Amino acid sequence: MGMIPSPLKKLIESTEIKKTGVNVIGDMWKLHRDFNIFPDHSLMSQSYIELSHFASSTINSSQGWSLQRLCQYFLKSDLSKEKNIRSGDWATFPLSEDQLYYAALDAYASLLVYESILSWKPASAQFF
């Protein structure tokens, strides 16, 4: 693949900005493979939040989570994951409008799920 833009590399490696997602370690390996960057493991634990683990520990569940399932559970909303876009050619520059929308929606949904998990209270613990 090509080069990763410097601002994006700084974002990925920053410990000041929290990054959330599902299968974060898989994404990091892809970044390492494709762009030869990989944040230090100690940095990852400070700035990367694996939503599947966070959700499981919060609701005491060991089920496998996808971002789509997390959205259904915590946001009561469906996240569109159209296969033709998800498995499309992400190496082509520029990305299509559909790919940009998909990536932005994925990132935003991840943030909303993270915020929902942070504020989550079981129904039995909620009072008037």
PDB file of C-alpha atoms in Angstrom:
ATOM      1  CA  MET A   1       0.000   0.000   0.000  1.00  0.00           C
ATOM      2  CA  GLY A   2       0.982   3.642   0.110  1.00  0.00           C
ATOM      3  CA  MET A   3       2.062   5.988   2.825  1.00  0.00           C
ATOM      4  CA  ILE A   4      -0.140   6.915   5.722  1.00  0.00           C
ATOM      5  CA  PRO A   5      -0.684  10.679   6.114  1.00  0.00           C
ATOM      6  CA  SER A   6       1.400  12.177   8.914  1.00  0.00           C
ATOM      7  CA  PRO A   7      -1.590  13.618  10.851  1.00  0.00           C
ATOM      8  CA  LEU A   8      -3.261  10.194  10.856  1.00  0.00           C
ATOM      9  CA  LYS A   9      -0.044   8.539  12.040  1.00  0.00           C
ATOM     10  CA  LYS A  10       0.156  11.066  14.891  1.00  0.00           C
ATOM     11  CA  LEU A  11      -3.453  10.339  15.826  1.00  0.00           C
ATOM     12  CA  ILE A  12      -2.843   6.585  15.849  1.00  0.00           C
ATOM     13  CA  GLU A  13       0.264   6.930  18.005  1.00  0.00           C
ATOM     14  CA  SER A  14      -1.114   9.592  20.366  1.00  0.00           C
ATOM     15  CA  THR A  15      -1.707   8.652  23.994  1.00  0.00           C
ATOM     16  CA  GLU A  16      -3.641  11.889  24.524  1.00  0.00           C
ATOM     17  CA  ILE A  17      -6.568  10.816  22.336  1.00  0.00           C
ATOM     18  CA  LYS A  18      -8.606   7.730  23.201  1.00  0.00           C
ATOM     19  CA  LYS A  19      -9.492   5.453  20.311  1.00  0.00           C
ATOM     20  CA  THR A  20     -12.351   2.953  20.540  1.00  0.00           C
ATOM     21  CA  GLY A  21     -13.324   0.018  18.407  1.00  0.00           C
ATOM     22  CA  VAL A  22     -13.980  -3.676  18.075  1.00  0.00           C
ATOM     23  CA  ASN A  23     -11.008  -5.899  17.217  1.00  0.00           C
ATOM     24  CA  VAL A  24      -8.610  -3.001  17.735  1.00  0.00           C
ATOM     25  CA  ILE A  25      -5.599  -5.326  17.811  1.00  0.00           C
ATOM     26  CA  GLY A  26      -6.587  -6.669  14.369  1.00  0.00           C
ATOM     27  CA  ASP A  27      -6.751  -3.134  13.018  1.00  0.00           C
ATOM     28  CA  MET A  28      -3.336  -2.390  14.514  1.00  0.00           C
ATOM     29  CA  TRP A  29      -1.812  -5.454  12.851  1.00  0.00           C
ATOM     30  CA  LYS A  30      -3.271  -4.352   9.509  1.00  0.00           C
ATOM     31  CA  LEU A  31      -1.757  -0.886   9.981  1.00  0.00           C
ATOM     32  CA  HIS A  32       1.577  -2.491  10.781  1.00  0.00           C
ATOM     33  CA  ARG A  33       1.364  -4.798   7.759  1.00  0.00           C
ATOM     34  CA  ASP A  34       0.207  -2.147   5.304  1.00  0.00           C
ATOM     35  CA  PHE A  35       2.001   0.965   6.586  1.00  0.00           C
ATOM     36  CA  ASN A  36       4.737  -0.351   8.874  1.00  0.00           C
ATOM     37  CA  ILE A  37       3.410   1.518  11.895  1.00  0.00           C
ATOM     38  CA  PHE A  38       2.425  -0.046  15.153  1.00  0.00           C
ATOM     39  CA  PRO A  39       1.900   1.748  18.430  1.00  0.00           C
ATOM     40  CA  ASP A  40       3.881   0.494  21.393  1.00  0.00           C
ATOM     41  CA  HIS A  41       1.826  -2.038  23.411  1.00  0.00           C
ATOM     42  CA  SER A  42       2.125   0.102  26.528  1.00  0.00           C
ATOM     43  CA  LEU A  43       0.697   3.022  24.548  1.00  0.00           C
ATOM     44  CA  MET A  44      -2.136   0.880  23.258  1.00  0.00           C
ATOM     45  CA  SER A  45      -3.309   0.038  26.763  1.00  0.00           C
ATOM     46  CA  GLN A  46      -3.398   3.762  27.572  1.00  0.00           C
ATOM     47  CA  SER A  47      -5.213   5.040  24.514  1.00  0.00           C
ATOM     48  CA  TYR A  48      -7.066   2.164  22.830  1.00  0.00           C
ATOM     49  CA  ILE A  49     -10.323   0.807  24.215  1.00  0.00           C
ATOM     50  CA  GLU A  50     -11.483  -2.582  23.007  1.00  0.00           C
ATOM     51  CA  LEU A  51     -15.258  -2.182  23.130  1.00  0.00           C
ATOM     52  CA  SER A  52     -16.000  -5.914  23.134  1.00  0.00           C
ATOM     53  CA  HIS A  53     -13.982  -6.386  26.342  1.00  0.00           C
ATOM     54  CA  PHE A  54     -15.303  -3.176  27.885  1.00  0.00           C
ATOM     55  CA  ALA A  55     -18.913  -4.208  27.185  1.00  0.00           C
ATOM     56  CA  SER A  56     -18.400  -7.743  28.477  1.00  0.00           C
ATOM     57  CA  SER A  57     -16.865  -6.562  31.732  1.00  0.00           C
ATOM     58  CA  THR A  58     -19.541  -3.879  32.182  1.00  0.00           C
ATOM     59  CA  ILE A  59     -22.536  -6.169  31.763  1.00  0.00           C
ATOM     60  CA  ASN A  60     -20.769  -9.314  33.006  1.00  0.00           C
ATOM     61  CA  SER A  61     -21.226 -11.205  29.748  1.00  0.00           C
ATOM     62  CA  SER A  62     -18.794 -13.295  27.768  1.00  0.00           C
ATOM     63  CA  GLN A  63     -20.652 -13.177  24.462  1.00  0.00           C
ATOM     64  CA  GLY A  64     -18.804 -12.268  21.289  1.00  0.00           C
ATOM     65  CA  TRP A  65     -19.471  -8.697  20.257  1.00  0.00           C
ATOM     66  CA  SER A  66     -19.365  -6.974  16.905  1.00  0.00           C
ATOM     67  CA  LEU A  67     -19.864  -3.233  16.592  1.00  0.00           C
ATOM     68  CA  GLN A  68     -23.222  -3.977  15.017  1.00  0.00           C
ATOM     69  CA  ARG A  69     -24.326  -6.055  18.029  1.00  0.00           C
ATOM     70  CA  LEU A  70     -22.981  -3.452  20.464  1.00  0.00           C
ATOM     71  CA  CYS A  71     -25.078  -0.794  18.710  1.00  0.00           C
ATOM     72  CA  GLN A  72     -28.162  -2.987  18.983  1.00  0.00           C
ATOM     73  CA  TYR A  73     -27.589  -3.700  22.673  1.00  0.00           C
ATOM     74  CA  PHE A  74     -26.405  -0.337  24.001  1.00  0.00           C
ATOM     75  CA  LEU A  75     -27.898   2.134  21.512  1.00  0.00           C
ATOM     76  CA  LYS A  76     -31.030   0.193  20.537  1.00  0.00           C
ATOM     77  CA  SER A  77     -30.133   1.000  16.942  1.00  0.00           C
ATOM     78  CA  ASP A  78     -29.001  -0.908  13.870  1.00  0.00           C
ATOM     79  CA  LEU A  79     -25.654  -0.156  12.252  1.00  0.00           C
ATOM     80  CA  SER A  80     -25.596  -0.705   8.508  1.00  0.00           C
ATOM     81  CA  LYS A  81     -22.671  -2.905   7.486  1.00  0.00           C
ATOM     82  CA  GLU A  82     -23.231  -3.358   3.770  1.00  0.00           C
ATOM     83  CA  LYS A  83     -20.992  -6.184   2.596  1.00  0.00           C
ATOM     84  CA  ASN A  84     -20.258  -4.623  -0.803  1.00  0.00           C
ATOM     85  CA  ILE A  85     -18.822  -1.527   0.911  1.00  0.00           C
ATOM     86  CA  ARG A  86     -17.180  -3.328   3.836  1.00  0.00           C
ATOM     87  CA  SER A  87     -15.349  -5.745   1.551  1.00  0.00           C
ATOM     88  CA  GLY A  88     -14.680  -3.207  -1.216  1.00  0.00           C
ATOM     89  CA  ASP A  89     -11.298  -1.895  -2.338  1.00  0.00           C
ATOM     90  CA  TRP A  90     -10.086   0.336   0.487  1.00  0.00           C
ATOM     91  CA  ALA A  91      -6.653   0.765  -1.120  1.00  0.00           C
ATOM     92  CA  THR A  92      -8.024   2.920  -3.938  1.00  0.00           C
ATOM     93  CA  PHE A  93      -7.508   6.649  -3.612  1.00  0.00           C
ATOM     94  CA  PRO A  94      -9.666   8.571  -3.213  1.00  0.00           C
ATOM     95  CA  LEU A  95     -12.232   6.511  -1.336  1.00  0.00           C
ATOM     96  CA  SER A  96     -15.771   6.606  -2.656  1.00  0.00           C
ATOM     97  CA  GLU A  97     -18.444   8.687  -0.928  1.00  0.00           C
ATOM     98  CA  ASP A  98     -20.016   5.439   0.323  1.00  0.00           C
ATOM     99  CA  GLN A  99     -16.703   4.319   1.823  1.00  0.00           C
ATOM    100  CA  LEU A 100     -16.157   7.684   3.512  1.00  0.00           C
ATOM    101  CA  TYR A 101     -19.676   7.566   4.953  1.00  0.00           C
ATOM    102  CA  TYR A 102     -19.175   3.966   6.110  1.00  0.00           C
ATOM    103  CA  ALA A 103     -15.876   4.810   7.850  1.00  0.00           C
ATOM    104  CA  ALA A 104     -17.274   7.943   9.488  1.00  0.00           C
ATOM    105  CA  LEU A 105     -20.399   6.130  10.672  1.00  0.00           C
ATOM    106  CA  ASP A 106     -18.281   3.282  12.047  1.00  0.00           C
ATOM    107  CA  ALA A 107     -16.105   5.717  14.016  1.00  0.00           C
ATOM    108  CA  TYR A 108     -19.085   7.693  15.299  1.00  0.00           C
ATOM    109  CA  ALA A 109     -20.991   4.549  16.306  1.00  0.00           C
ATOM    110  CA  SER A 110     -17.911   3.362  18.178  1.00  0.00           C
ATOM    111  CA  LEU A 111     -17.797   6.635  20.124  1.00  0.00           C
ATOM    112  CA  LEU A 112     -21.524   6.474  20.932  1.00  0.00           C
ATOM    113  CA  VAL A 113     -21.222   2.875  22.147  1.00  0.00           C
ATOM    114  CA  TYR A 114     -18.241   3.818  24.326  1.00  0.00           C
ATOM    115  CA  GLU A 115     -20.167   6.708  25.884  1.00  0.00           C
ATOM    116  CA  SER A 116     -23.204   4.484  26.399  1.00  0.00           C
ATOM    117  CA  ILE A 117     -21.133   1.810  28.140  1.00  0.00           C
ATOM    118  CA  LEU A 118     -19.565   4.459  30.385  1.00  0.00           C
ATOM    119  CA  SER A 119     -22.990   5.612  31.536  1.00  0.00           C
ATOM    120  CA  TRP A 120     -24.669   2.190  31.480  1.00  0.00           C
ATOM    121  CA  LYS A 121     -26.716   1.107  34.454  1.00  0.00           C
ATOM    122  CA  PRO A 122     -28.640  -2.138  34.557  1.00  0.00           C
ATOM    123  CA  ALA A 123     -32.403  -1.709  34.377  1.00  0.00           C
ATOM    124  CA  SER A 124     -32.767  -3.125  37.894  1.00  0.00           C
ATOM    125  CA  ALA A 125     -30.421  -0.421  39.254  1.00  0.00           C
ATOM    126  CA  GLN A 126     -32.258   2.492  37.698  1.00  0.00           C
ATOM    127  CA  PHE A 127     -34.558   4.344  40.045  1.00  0.00           C
ATOM    128  CA  PHE A 128     -37.275   6.927  39.459  1.00  0.00           C
TER     129      PHE A 128
END
